[in-house]
Amino acid sequence: MIGGQRDGGGTGGPEQNPHDILKFIAEVMDDLPLPIAVITYPGLVYVVSNRANTNMLCSFQGPSFGKEDFLGKAIPDIPLFKTDPTLMGALREAAETGKTVTGSVFEADAGRASGRAYKMYYCPLFQDVTETYVLRIAADVTDEVLAKREAEKSALDIVTLFNNVAEGIVIRDSEGRLLLFNQKAVEITGVSAGPYTSVQHTQLPMYYLDGRPIPPEGRLYDRMMRGEKVSEEEYLLRRPDGSIRNVIYTGGSLEDAGGNRLLLVTTFHDVTEEREEQKAKDQFISTFSAELRKPLAVVRGLIQKSREGMAGAGGGGGTGAGTDARAEERADEVEGYLSRAETELIRLTGLVNDMYTGYRVASGHVPLDRRALALSKVVGDALAQDIPGKETHKLLVSGVPEGAQIMGDRRRLADVVGSLLSNAFNYSPRGTRVWIDVKVESGAAFVRVQDEGIGIPEGELEQVFSGFHRGSNLNRRDPVGSGLSLFVSREVARRHGGDLWAERRPGGGTIMVLRLPLRNM
């Protein structure tokens, strides 16, 4: 700091007049290209402003702002400077410590700016009895600010790009330190993004497709650190919540021209749903093929017997009453064979229709005529259906609310309830009770169909909805069906925003629960 002490003491040199010093500074610095000003502290008054500084401030504030609007005035009274909260702190620090202080980058409001940015430096000059005079120099850092903004925008664009990619991406530096773990990687692995992401990810248990754990030396990270490349390799990944996912990995190192490793890059995508769909499709085709072979084999055998019967009826060359009786007997046999063949063909047609309906419903190809309707009409339509077994069981209906409204396809939903009643009749003894009960709870309607039948084994309550499933507790005398009705019914329920599930009934039997959202009135 130059100048005398606050108490007027000094080193014996000539006494300096603050007014003369400020006048000298104003004359010498007025033509300098750097914006320069002198501000007092604690008075916070602008006492000197060279031409470059005045132009800078005017460009910030607007064309109507001039030197007379700030020179000689206290900074708190000037609206322009209220936008820079660091100004006071930097001035105070410079004045109190006697050292040069670097302030903030000062920019104008976007709508009034000249497009320039300045970094402020505060240097204490001298003191008088009450004030410290601080030299404020503004360095034009517009290019640096723009470059920083561009770099930040580019970095943000890159992060946004990586986060929008449909694959998980993990990037590490040459030492294995984590640089990027995109949003899809978080979703696939179930690892929360944070300071321990890299450690969590590398320690997740991985297995070969046959279930054998991958040893440490075989893990992808360790292999890539040894220079190996990974290409479309599928493994099982155990996530922190215990779930297992099928994941395909590709990865390796990026190297410079000299072969030095720069980055380790791993990309991966989850194929669990694809594998489950393929497994279900394979099981579906296998089961359906087996179901088709049964009636086809029966029909073929019956046709063969019919041919033999017809050949027998026309052979022998005999005449008389005995021959006629044998021919008539043969004809009756052939008629029986053809009748059974027709029954099997009807069953086969029903099986194919069930499969076709199941496929169309599951794939969304069956349009729903969704309208506002009373739930009581759906239940009433189901009860009006001609369902085999309805006359041989005690059907009890309760709790159907008249005012409950839903948005749905009346015919499809009635078919669902009718299908649940049909199953209840088919798999419970004649003369037993079947209940249909409706309750409204928490914005949804619950239709429960209960029976006193053979029930569903505990481990198969979900399997019965997979299609073509036949309970392990059924025997040959129990009704034979395709097993698709529950699969189709659940799909219809879910397409209505609801669901369908099975529960074991205390005391024996099954409870089928259909949930449907109520209409918002």
Short mmCIF file of C-alpha atoms in Angstrom, two decimals:
data_model
loop_
_atom_site.label_atom_id
_atom_site.label_comp_id
_atom_site.label_asym_id
_atom_site.label_seq_id
_atom_site.Cartn_x
_atom_site.Cartn_y
_atom_site.Cartn_z
CA MET A 1 0.00 0.00 0.00
CA ILE A 2 1.21 3.43 -0.81
CA GLY A 3 0.49 6.62 1.12
CA GLY A 4 0.43 7.65 4.79
CA GLN A 5 -1.10 6.16 7.92
CA ARG A 6 -4.62 6.80 9.17
CA ASP A 7 -3.25 8.82 12.15
CA GLY A 8 -1.28 11.14 9.88
CA GLY A 9 2.10 9.59 10.81
CA GLY A 10 4.60 8.60 8.14
CA THR A 11 8.18 8.03 7.31
CA GLY A 12 9.10 11.69 7.20
CA GLY A 13 8.24 12.21 3.51
CA PRO A 14 6.02 15.00 2.24
CA GLU A 15 2.39 14.81 3.28
CA GLN A 16 0.16 13.49 0.50
CA ASN A 17 -3.19 15.12 -0.28
CA PRO A 18 -5.78 12.47 -1.25
CA HIS A 19 -7.43 14.91 -3.64
CA ASP A 20 -4.16 15.49 -5.50
CA ILE A 21 -3.42 11.77 -5.66
CA LEU A 22 -6.88 10.98 -7.05
CA LYS A 23 -6.58 13.81 -9.59
CA PHE A 24 -3.20 12.44 -10.70
CA ILE A 25 -4.59 8.91 -11.03
CA ALA A 26 -7.57 10.17 -13.02
CA GLU A 27 -5.34 12.08 -15.46
CA VAL A 28 -2.77 9.32 -15.92
CA MET A 29 -5.19 6.41 -16.21
CA ASP A 30 -7.96 8.01 -18.25
CA ASP A 31 -6.51 6.90 -21.58
CA LEU A 32 -5.51 3.40 -20.49
CA PRO A 33 -7.45 0.60 -22.21
CA LEU A 34 -8.05 -1.29 -18.96
CA PRO A 35 -11.20 -0.28 -17.03
CA ILE A 36 -9.84 1.29 -13.82
CA ALA A 37 -11.65 2.89 -10.88
CA VAL A 38 -10.97 3.98 -7.32
CA ILE A 39 -13.49 3.14 -4.60
CA THR A 40 -13.40 4.12 -0.94
CA TYR A 41 -13.93 1.78 1.97
CA PRO A 42 -15.94 1.76 4.20
CA GLY A 43 -17.68 4.67 2.47
CA LEU A 44 -18.10 2.63 -0.74
CA VAL A 45 -18.01 5.70 -2.99
CA TYR A 46 -16.85 5.72 -6.62
CA VAL A 47 -14.28 8.56 -6.68
CA VAL A 48 -12.38 7.83 -9.91
CA SER A 49 -13.42 6.14 -13.18
CA ASN A 50 -11.33 6.22 -16.33
CA ARG A 51 -12.91 6.29 -19.77
CA ALA A 52 -12.65 2.53 -20.28
CA ASN A 53 -14.32 1.86 -16.92
CA THR A 54 -17.12 4.33 -17.64
CA ASN A 55 -17.74 2.73 -21.03
CA MET A 56 -17.81 -0.72 -19.42
CA LEU A 57 -20.35 0.30 -16.80
CA CYS A 58 -22.51 2.13 -19.34
CA SER A 59 -22.50 -0.90 -21.62
CA PHE A 60 -23.64 -3.02 -18.70
CA GLN A 61 -26.44 -0.67 -17.62
CA GLY A 62 -27.62 0.66 -20.97
CA PRO A 63 -27.27 3.80 -23.13
CA SER A 64 -29.12 6.01 -20.63
CA PHE A 65 -26.58 5.26 -17.90
CA GLY A 66 -23.76 7.85 -17.66
CA LYS A 67 -20.79 8.83 -15.50
CA GLU A 68 -22.95 11.15 -13.45
CA ASP A 69 -25.06 8.16 -12.37
CA PHE A 70 -22.29 6.55 -10.33
CA LEU A 71 -19.25 8.85 -9.88
CA GLY A 72 -19.25 10.34 -6.39
CA LYS A 73 -22.14 8.16 -5.29
CA ALA A 74 -22.26 5.36 -2.77
CA ILE A 75 -22.28 1.93 -4.35
CA PRO A 76 -25.32 0.66 -2.35
CA ASP A 77 -27.39 3.38 -4.01
CA ILE A 78 -26.44 2.30 -7.54
CA PRO A 79 -28.79 -0.45 -8.87
CA LEU A 80 -26.11 -1.86 -11.16
CA PHE A 81 -23.86 -3.04 -8.34
CA LYS A 82 -26.58 -4.74 -6.34
CA THR A 83 -26.25 -7.65 -8.79
CA ASP A 84 -22.71 -8.41 -7.59
CA PRO A 85 -22.88 -9.73 -3.99
CA THR A 86 -19.11 -10.40 -3.91
CA LEU A 87 -18.17 -6.75 -4.47
CA MET A 88 -18.46 -5.69 -0.82
CA GLY A 89 -16.51 -8.66 0.47
CA ALA A 90 -13.63 -8.17 -1.96
CA LEU A 91 -13.40 -4.44 -1.15
CA ARG A 92 -13.42 -5.09 2.58
CA GLU A 93 -10.77 -7.82 2.35
CA ALA A 94 -8.45 -5.62 0.27
CA ALA A 95 -8.88 -2.65 2.59
CA GLU A 96 -8.43 -4.61 5.80
CA THR A 97 -5.53 -6.84 4.74
CA GLY A 98 -3.66 -4.40 2.55
CA LYS A 99 -3.34 -7.12 -0.13
CA THR A 100 -4.57 -7.44 -3.69
CA VAL A 101 -7.78 -9.47 -3.84
CA THR A 102 -9.25 -11.22 -6.87
CA GLY A 103 -13.00 -10.66 -7.16
CA SER A 104 -15.67 -12.31 -9.22
CA VAL A 105 -16.37 -12.20 -12.92
CA PHE A 106 -18.81 -9.36 -13.52
CA GLU A 107 -21.40 -9.60 -16.28
CA ALA A 108 -24.46 -7.57 -17.13
CA ASP A 109 -28.01 -8.81 -17.39
CA ALA A 110 -28.42 -10.73 -20.63
CA GLY A 111 -30.90 -8.28 -22.09
CA ARG A 112 -28.65 -5.22 -21.62
CA ALA A 113 -25.15 -6.60 -21.90
CA SER A 114 -22.48 -5.71 -24.37
CA GLY A 115 -21.51 -9.32 -24.44
CA ARG A 116 -18.32 -8.78 -22.43
CA ALA A 117 -17.24 -10.27 -19.11
CA TYR A 118 -14.67 -8.82 -16.71
CA LYS A 119 -12.75 -10.22 -13.77
CA MET A 120 -12.26 -7.71 -10.98
CA TYR A 121 -9.02 -7.14 -9.02
CA TYR A 122 -8.88 -4.93 -5.90
CA CYS A 123 -5.63 -3.30 -4.79
CA PRO A 124 -5.44 -0.93 -1.77
CA LEU A 125 -3.72 2.37 -2.71
CA PHE A 126 -3.56 4.58 0.39
CA GLN A 127 -5.46 5.64 3.49
CA ASP A 128 -6.56 8.88 5.00
CA VAL A 129 -8.08 9.41 8.39
CA THR A 130 -11.39 7.68 7.66
CA GLU A 131 -11.16 5.88 4.33
CA THR A 132 -9.07 3.37 2.46
CA TYR A 133 -8.82 4.03 -1.28
CA VAL A 134 -8.92 0.84 -3.30
CA LEU A 135 -7.89 0.60 -6.95
CA ARG A 136 -10.30 -1.61 -8.91
CA ILE A 137 -8.99 -3.01 -12.22
CA ALA A 138 -11.24 -4.96 -14.60
CA ALA A 139 -9.61 -7.52 -16.89
CA ASP A 140 -11.59 -8.57 -19.96
CA VAL A 141 -12.08 -12.36 -19.67
CA THR A 142 -14.89 -12.71 -22.18
CA ASP A 143 -13.01 -15.22 -24.31
CA GLU A 144 -12.16 -17.35 -21.29
CA VAL A 145 -15.75 -17.24 -20.04
CA LEU A 146 -17.12 -18.19 -23.44
CA ALA A 147 -14.59 -21.00 -23.76
CA LYS A 148 -15.52 -22.30 -20.31
CA ARG A 149 -19.20 -22.14 -21.14
CA GLU A 150 -18.63 -23.98 -24.37
CA ALA A 151 -16.62 -26.63 -22.58
CA GLU A 152 -19.32 -26.99 -19.92
CA LYS A 153 -22.00 -27.20 -22.60
CA SER A 154 -19.99 -29.80 -24.49
CA ALA A 155 -19.49 -31.81 -21.32
CA LEU A 156 -23.19 -31.55 -20.53
CA ASP A 157 -24.07 -32.58 -24.08
CA ILE A 158 -21.79 -35.60 -23.79
CA VAL A 159 -23.27 -36.61 -20.44
CA THR A 160 -26.80 -36.09 -21.80
CA LEU A 161 -25.93 -38.14 -24.86
CA PHE A 162 -24.52 -40.98 -22.78
CA ASN A 163 -27.51 -40.88 -20.44
CA ASN A 164 -29.91 -41.16 -23.38
CA VAL A 165 -28.12 -44.15 -24.86
CA ALA A 166 -30.10 -47.40 -24.59
CA GLU A 167 -27.03 -49.30 -23.34
CA GLY A 168 -25.13 -49.13 -20.10
CA ILE A 169 -21.77 -47.39 -20.50
CA VAL A 170 -18.91 -47.46 -18.00
CA ILE A 171 -15.68 -45.55 -18.73
CA ARG A 172 -12.56 -45.76 -16.57
CA ASP A 173 -9.16 -44.15 -16.87
CA SER A 174 -5.97 -46.13 -17.48
CA GLU A 175 -5.72 -46.95 -13.76
CA GLY A 176 -9.29 -48.19 -13.54
CA ARG A 177 -10.74 -45.12 -11.82
CA LEU A 178 -14.35 -44.44 -12.73
CA LEU A 179 -14.99 -41.55 -15.11
CA LEU A 180 -18.51 -42.23 -16.33
CA PHE A 181 -21.36 -44.47 -15.20
CA ASN A 182 -24.41 -43.53 -17.26
CA GLN A 183 -28.07 -43.66 -16.25
CA LYS A 184 -28.75 -46.89 -18.14
CA ALA A 185 -25.86 -48.56 -16.31
CA VAL A 186 -27.49 -47.55 -13.03
CA GLU A 187 -30.82 -49.02 -14.17
CA ILE A 188 -29.32 -52.32 -15.36
CA THR A 189 -27.00 -52.97 -12.42
CA GLY A 190 -29.21 -51.52 -9.69
CA VAL A 191 -26.12 -49.75 -8.31
CA SER A 192 -26.83 -46.26 -7.00
CA ALA A 193 -24.74 -43.52 -8.58
CA GLY A 194 -22.27 -42.06 -6.10
CA PRO A 195 -18.68 -42.09 -4.83
CA TYR A 196 -18.66 -45.88 -4.44
CA THR A 197 -20.27 -46.69 -7.79
CA SER A 198 -17.08 -48.12 -9.29
CA VAL A 199 -16.39 -50.37 -6.29
CA GLN A 200 -20.02 -51.52 -6.12
CA HIS A 201 -20.11 -52.33 -9.81
CA THR A 202 -16.86 -54.29 -9.95
CA GLN A 203 -17.89 -56.32 -6.90
CA LEU A 204 -21.34 -57.38 -8.18
CA PRO A 205 -21.48 -61.21 -8.37
CA MET A 206 -21.47 -62.53 -11.93
CA TYR A 207 -22.13 -66.05 -13.18
CA TYR A 208 -21.82 -68.09 -16.32
CA LEU A 209 -25.14 -68.98 -17.96
CA ASP A 210 -25.02 -72.42 -16.35
CA GLY A 211 -24.96 -70.77 -12.92
CA ARG A 212 -21.26 -71.25 -12.09
CA PRO A 213 -19.73 -68.18 -10.44
CA ILE A 214 -17.09 -66.33 -12.45
CA PRO A 215 -13.74 -66.42 -10.60
CA PRO A 216 -11.94 -63.11 -9.92
CA GLU A 217 -9.42 -63.66 -12.70
CA GLY A 218 -12.26 -64.19 -15.18
CA ARG A 219 -14.16 -61.01 -14.38
CA LEU A 220 -14.50 -58.55 -17.24
CA TYR A 221 -12.78 -55.66 -15.45
CA ASP A 222 -9.71 -57.74 -14.63
CA ARG A 223 -9.56 -59.20 -18.13
CA MET A 224 -9.69 -55.75 -19.74
CA MET A 225 -7.00 -54.49 -17.37
CA ARG A 226 -4.86 -57.34 -18.74
CA GLY A 227 -5.48 -56.09 -22.29
CA GLU A 228 -8.19 -58.58 -23.31
CA LYS A 229 -11.17 -57.55 -25.39
CA VAL A 230 -14.72 -58.65 -24.65
CA SER A 231 -17.21 -59.05 -27.50
CA GLU A 232 -20.93 -59.77 -27.02
CA GLU A 233 -20.43 -62.09 -24.04
CA GLU A 234 -23.53 -62.95 -22.04
CA TYR A 235 -23.45 -63.51 -18.28
CA LEU A 236 -25.79 -63.57 -15.32
CA LEU A 237 -25.52 -60.51 -13.04
CA ARG A 238 -26.79 -60.51 -9.46
CA ARG A 239 -27.97 -57.04 -8.49
CA PRO A 240 -27.87 -55.61 -4.94
CA ASP A 241 -31.57 -56.44 -4.48
CA GLY A 242 -30.81 -60.11 -5.22
CA SER A 243 -32.46 -60.24 -8.64
CA ILE A 244 -30.64 -61.97 -11.50
CA ARG A 245 -30.36 -60.32 -14.93
CA ASN A 246 -29.09 -61.63 -18.27
CA VAL A 247 -26.59 -59.05 -19.51
CA ILE A 248 -24.49 -58.96 -22.70
CA TYR A 249 -21.13 -57.17 -22.40
CA THR A 250 -18.68 -55.67 -24.89
CA GLY A 251 -15.55 -53.85 -23.82
CA GLY A 252 -11.87 -53.20 -24.10
CA SER A 253 -9.24 -50.47 -23.85
CA LEU A 254 -8.69 -47.39 -26.01
CA GLU A 255 -5.01 -46.87 -26.74
CA ASP A 256 -2.85 -44.15 -28.23
CA ALA A 257 -0.59 -44.59 -31.25
CA GLY A 258 2.12 -46.01 -29.00
CA GLY A 259 -0.13 -48.72 -27.60
CA ASN A 260 -0.52 -47.03 -24.21
CA ARG A 261 -3.88 -47.55 -22.56
CA LEU A 262 -5.94 -44.38 -22.24
CA LEU A 263 -9.40 -45.56 -21.25
CA LEU A 264 -11.32 -48.73 -20.39
CA VAL A 265 -14.76 -48.71 -22.01
CA THR A 266 -17.53 -51.22 -21.28
CA THR A 267 -20.96 -51.26 -22.88
CA PHE A 268 -23.72 -53.66 -21.90
CA HIS A 269 -27.44 -54.23 -22.32
CA ASP A 270 -30.05 -56.20 -20.41
CA VAL A 271 -31.62 -59.09 -22.35
CA THR A 272 -33.51 -60.66 -19.43
CA GLU A 273 -36.96 -59.97 -20.87
CA GLU A 274 -35.89 -61.28 -24.28
CA ARG A 275 -34.60 -64.51 -22.73
CA GLU A 276 -37.76 -64.93 -20.66
CA GLU A 277 -39.95 -64.27 -23.71
CA GLN A 278 -37.97 -66.78 -25.75
CA LYS A 279 -38.20 -69.34 -22.96
CA ALA A 280 -41.95 -68.78 -22.67
CA LYS A 281 -42.31 -68.99 -26.45
CA ASP A 282 -40.36 -72.24 -26.58
CA GLN A 283 -42.45 -73.68 -23.77
CA PHE A 284 -45.63 -72.41 -25.45
CA ILE A 285 -44.75 -74.04 -28.78
CA SER A 286 -43.64 -77.27 -27.11
CA THR A 287 -46.79 -77.54 -25.03
CA PHE A 288 -49.04 -76.54 -27.91
CA SER A 289 -47.40 -79.08 -30.20
CA ALA A 290 -47.96 -81.78 -27.59
CA GLU A 291 -51.59 -80.70 -27.15
CA LEU A 292 -52.13 -80.79 -30.93
CA ARG A 293 -50.63 -84.25 -31.31
CA LYS A 294 -53.11 -85.80 -28.90
CA PRO A 295 -56.37 -85.05 -30.79
CA LEU A 296 -54.68 -85.52 -34.18
CA ALA A 297 -53.50 -88.98 -33.17
CA VAL A 298 -56.98 -89.86 -31.94
CA VAL A 299 -58.61 -88.58 -35.14
CA ARG A 300 -56.13 -90.49 -37.28
CA GLY A 301 -56.78 -93.70 -35.36
CA LEU A 302 -60.53 -93.25 -35.61
CA ILE A 303 -60.34 -92.65 -39.35
CA GLN A 304 -58.26 -95.80 -39.72
CA LYS A 305 -60.84 -97.81 -37.73
CA SER A 306 -63.62 -96.30 -39.83
CA ARG A 307 -61.89 -97.47 -42.99
CA GLU A 308 -61.49 -100.94 -41.55
CA GLY A 309 -65.14 -100.94 -40.51
CA MET A 310 -66.32 -99.89 -43.93
CA ALA A 311 -64.11 -102.53 -45.57
CA GLY A 312 -65.56 -105.17 -43.28
CA ALA A 313 -69.11 -104.08 -43.94
CA GLY A 314 -68.68 -104.43 -47.68
CA GLY A 315 -66.71 -107.74 -47.71
CA GLY A 316 -67.49 -111.44 -47.25
CA GLY A 317 -69.74 -111.89 -50.29
CA GLY A 318 -72.50 -113.37 -48.11
CA THR A 319 -76.22 -112.72 -48.31
CA GLY A 320 -79.12 -112.98 -46.03
CA ALA A 321 -80.18 -111.67 -42.67
CA GLY A 322 -76.88 -112.46 -40.95
CA THR A 323 -74.92 -110.44 -43.44
CA ASP A 324 -77.25 -107.49 -43.13
CA ALA A 325 -76.97 -107.59 -39.36
CA ARG A 326 -73.17 -107.57 -39.51
CA ALA A 327 -73.24 -104.67 -42.02
CA GLU A 328 -75.55 -102.71 -39.77
CA GLU A 329 -73.30 -103.42 -36.79
CA ARG A 330 -70.26 -102.27 -38.76
CA ALA A 331 -72.10 -99.14 -39.80
CA ASP A 332 -72.88 -98.35 -36.17
CA GLU A 333 -69.22 -98.80 -35.27
CA VAL A 334 -68.14 -96.47 -38.07
CA GLU A 335 -70.73 -93.92 -36.96
CA GLY A 336 -69.29 -94.12 -33.44
CA TYR A 337 -65.75 -93.63 -34.72
CA LEU A 338 -66.78 -90.65 -36.83
CA SER A 339 -68.70 -89.15 -33.92
CA ARG A 340 -65.65 -89.40 -31.67
CA ALA A 341 -63.47 -87.98 -34.47
CA GLU A 342 -65.84 -85.06 -34.80
CA THR A 343 -65.61 -84.47 -31.02
CA GLU A 344 -61.81 -84.45 -31.17
CA LEU A 345 -61.88 -82.09 -34.16
CA ILE A 346 -64.16 -79.73 -32.26
CA ARG A 347 -61.74 -79.86 -29.34
CA LEU A 348 -58.85 -79.24 -31.72
CA THR A 349 -60.65 -76.26 -33.25
CA GLY A 350 -61.29 -74.86 -29.78
CA LEU A 351 -57.64 -75.30 -28.88
CA VAL A 352 -56.51 -73.44 -32.00
CA ASN A 353 -59.06 -70.69 -31.36
CA ASP A 354 -57.90 -70.38 -27.75
CA MET A 355 -54.31 -70.06 -28.88
CA TYR A 356 -55.19 -67.48 -31.53
CA THR A 357 -57.24 -65.46 -29.05
CA GLY A 358 -54.47 -65.66 -26.48
CA TYR A 359 -51.90 -64.43 -28.98
CA ARG A 360 -54.10 -61.54 -30.17
CA VAL A 361 -54.93 -60.40 -26.65
CA ALA A 362 -51.33 -60.64 -25.41
CA SER A 363 -49.99 -58.75 -28.42
CA GLY A 364 -52.61 -56.03 -28.15
CA HIS A 365 -54.28 -56.93 -31.46
CA VAL A 366 -57.72 -57.29 -29.89
CA PRO A 367 -59.31 -53.81 -29.70
CA LEU A 368 -61.18 -52.93 -26.54
CA ASP A 369 -64.48 -51.08 -26.78
CA ARG A 370 -63.96 -49.16 -23.56
CA ARG A 371 -66.95 -47.22 -22.34
CA ALA A 372 -68.36 -46.03 -19.04
CA LEU A 373 -70.52 -48.82 -17.64
CA ALA A 374 -71.93 -50.11 -14.41
CA LEU A 375 -70.02 -53.00 -12.89
CA SER A 376 -73.34 -54.64 -12.10
CA LYS A 377 -73.99 -55.02 -15.84
CA VAL A 378 -70.70 -56.91 -16.32
CA VAL A 379 -71.57 -59.31 -13.50
CA GLY A 380 -75.16 -59.63 -14.77
CA ASP A 381 -73.98 -60.48 -18.30
CA ALA A 382 -71.64 -63.14 -16.93
CA LEU A 383 -74.40 -64.71 -14.83
CA ALA A 384 -76.70 -64.78 -17.87
CA GLN A 385 -74.24 -66.88 -19.89
CA ASP A 386 -75.06 -70.53 -20.51
CA ILE A 387 -72.17 -71.98 -18.50
CA PRO A 388 -72.01 -75.79 -18.07
CA GLY A 389 -72.24 -76.67 -14.40
CA LYS A 390 -74.29 -73.67 -13.35
CA GLU A 391 -77.36 -75.85 -12.75
CA THR A 392 -75.44 -78.44 -10.75
CA HIS A 393 -73.82 -76.06 -8.25
CA LYS A 394 -75.12 -73.65 -5.61
CA LEU A 395 -74.28 -70.22 -7.01
CA LEU A 396 -74.26 -67.41 -4.42
CA VAL A 397 -74.02 -63.75 -5.49
CA SER A 398 -73.43 -60.87 -3.08
CA GLY A 399 -72.19 -57.32 -2.75
CA VAL A 400 -72.73 -56.11 -6.33
CA PRO A 401 -72.93 -52.29 -5.92
CA GLU A 402 -75.35 -50.54 -8.26
CA GLY A 403 -73.45 -47.26 -8.39
CA ALA A 404 -69.95 -48.60 -9.13
CA GLN A 405 -68.78 -47.39 -12.56
CA ILE A 406 -65.81 -48.58 -14.58
CA MET A 407 -64.33 -47.83 -18.01
CA GLY A 408 -64.20 -51.08 -19.93
CA ASP A 409 -65.24 -53.40 -22.70
CA ARG A 410 -68.49 -54.88 -21.45
CA ARG A 411 -68.35 -58.08 -23.53
CA ARG A 412 -64.67 -58.84 -22.80
CA LEU A 413 -65.05 -58.29 -19.06
CA ALA A 414 -68.23 -60.36 -18.92
CA ASP A 415 -66.32 -63.16 -20.68
CA VAL A 416 -63.58 -62.91 -18.04
CA VAL A 417 -66.06 -63.27 -15.16
CA GLY A 418 -67.87 -66.04 -17.06
CA SER A 419 -64.56 -67.87 -17.58
CA LEU A 420 -63.81 -67.68 -13.85
CA LEU A 421 -67.25 -69.12 -13.07
CA SER A 422 -66.73 -71.89 -15.65
CA ASN A 423 -63.44 -72.91 -14.01
CA ALA A 424 -65.09 -72.88 -10.59
CA PHE A 425 -67.84 -75.21 -11.83
CA ASN A 426 -65.45 -77.50 -13.72
CA TYR A 427 -63.02 -78.08 -10.86
CA SER A 428 -65.40 -78.46 -7.93
CA PRO A 429 -67.76 -81.35 -7.12
CA ARG A 430 -71.42 -81.22 -8.14
CA GLY A 431 -73.65 -79.76 -5.46
CA THR A 432 -70.91 -77.63 -3.85
CA ARG A 433 -71.07 -73.85 -3.50
CA VAL A 434 -69.61 -71.23 -5.84
CA TRP A 435 -69.55 -67.61 -4.70
CA ILE A 436 -69.24 -64.40 -6.67
CA ASP A 437 -68.70 -61.41 -4.42
CA VAL A 438 -68.00 -57.77 -5.38
CA LYS A 439 -66.44 -55.11 -3.14
CA VAL A 440 -65.25 -51.56 -3.75
CA GLU A 441 -62.06 -50.56 -1.95
CA SER A 442 -59.50 -47.76 -2.44
CA GLY A 443 -60.69 -46.64 -5.86
CA ALA A 444 -60.98 -50.15 -7.30
CA ALA A 445 -63.58 -52.89 -7.64
CA PHE A 446 -62.69 -56.43 -6.58
CA VAL A 447 -64.66 -59.33 -8.09
CA ARG A 448 -63.94 -62.56 -6.20
CA VAL A 449 -65.04 -65.97 -7.49
CA GLN A 450 -64.66 -68.76 -4.90
CA ASP A 451 -65.27 -72.48 -5.06
CA GLU A 452 -64.99 -75.55 -2.84
CA GLY A 453 -63.06 -77.56 -5.39
CA ILE A 454 -59.68 -79.25 -5.60
CA GLY A 455 -57.79 -75.96 -5.36
CA ILE A 456 -54.41 -75.00 -6.83
CA PRO A 457 -51.13 -76.26 -5.35
CA GLU A 458 -49.27 -73.52 -3.42
CA GLY A 459 -46.37 -73.33 -5.87
CA GLU A 460 -48.62 -73.09 -8.94
CA LEU A 461 -50.79 -70.07 -8.09
CA GLU A 462 -48.86 -68.00 -10.64
CA GLN A 463 -48.19 -70.75 -13.16
CA VAL A 464 -51.88 -71.22 -13.93
CA PHE A 465 -51.77 -67.87 -15.76
CA SER A 466 -48.85 -68.81 -18.02
CA GLY A 467 -50.97 -70.69 -20.60
CA PHE A 468 -51.22 -74.44 -21.25
CA HIS A 469 -50.60 -75.16 -17.58
CA ARG A 470 -52.34 -78.15 -16.05
CA GLY A 471 -52.29 -78.44 -12.28
CA SER A 472 -50.15 -81.18 -10.81
CA ASN A 473 -53.10 -82.24 -8.61
CA LEU A 474 -55.38 -83.00 -11.59
CA ASN A 475 -56.06 -86.53 -12.79
CA ARG A 476 -57.37 -87.94 -16.04
CA ARG A 477 -60.97 -87.80 -14.90
CA ASP A 478 -60.82 -84.05 -14.34
CA PRO A 479 -61.97 -81.73 -17.17
CA VAL A 480 -59.48 -81.23 -19.99
CA GLY A 481 -58.89 -77.73 -21.31
CA SER A 482 -56.24 -75.74 -23.14
CA GLY A 483 -55.23 -73.85 -19.99
CA LEU A 484 -55.38 -70.59 -21.91
CA SER A 485 -58.54 -69.11 -20.41
CA LEU A 486 -56.78 -67.72 -17.33
CA PHE A 487 -53.90 -66.42 -19.45
CA VAL A 488 -56.36 -64.54 -21.71
CA SER A 489 -58.44 -63.32 -18.75
CA ARG A 490 -55.41 -61.82 -16.99
CA GLU A 491 -54.30 -60.08 -20.17
CA VAL A 492 -57.77 -58.55 -20.61
CA ALA A 493 -57.76 -57.41 -16.96
CA ARG A 494 -54.33 -55.81 -17.29
CA ARG A 495 -55.26 -54.05 -20.51
CA HIS A 496 -58.04 -52.44 -18.47
CA GLY A 497 -55.50 -51.21 -15.92
CA GLY A 498 -56.41 -53.97 -13.48
CA ASP A 499 -55.13 -57.43 -12.65
CA LEU A 500 -56.16 -61.02 -11.95
CA TRP A 501 -54.63 -63.43 -9.47
CA ALA A 502 -55.36 -66.65 -7.59
CA GLU A 503 -55.47 -67.40 -3.86
CA ARG A 504 -55.95 -70.59 -1.90
CA ARG A 505 -59.30 -70.72 -0.10
CA PRO A 506 -59.12 -71.66 3.58
CA GLY A 507 -60.80 -75.02 3.96
CA GLY A 508 -60.16 -76.01 0.35
CA GLY A 509 -60.85 -74.55 -3.05
CA THR A 510 -59.72 -71.49 -4.98
CA ILE A 511 -60.36 -67.75 -4.88
CA MET A 512 -59.92 -65.88 -8.15
CA VAL A 513 -59.59 -62.11 -7.64
CA LEU A 514 -60.31 -59.69 -10.48
CA ARG A 515 -59.32 -56.07 -9.76
CA LEU A 516 -60.61 -53.24 -11.97
CA PRO A 517 -60.03 -49.50 -11.44
CA LEU A 518 -63.18 -47.44 -10.84
CA ARG A 519 -64.08 -44.67 -13.24
CA ASN A 520 -63.18 -41.15 -12.11
CA MET A 521 -66.50 -39.34 -11.80
#
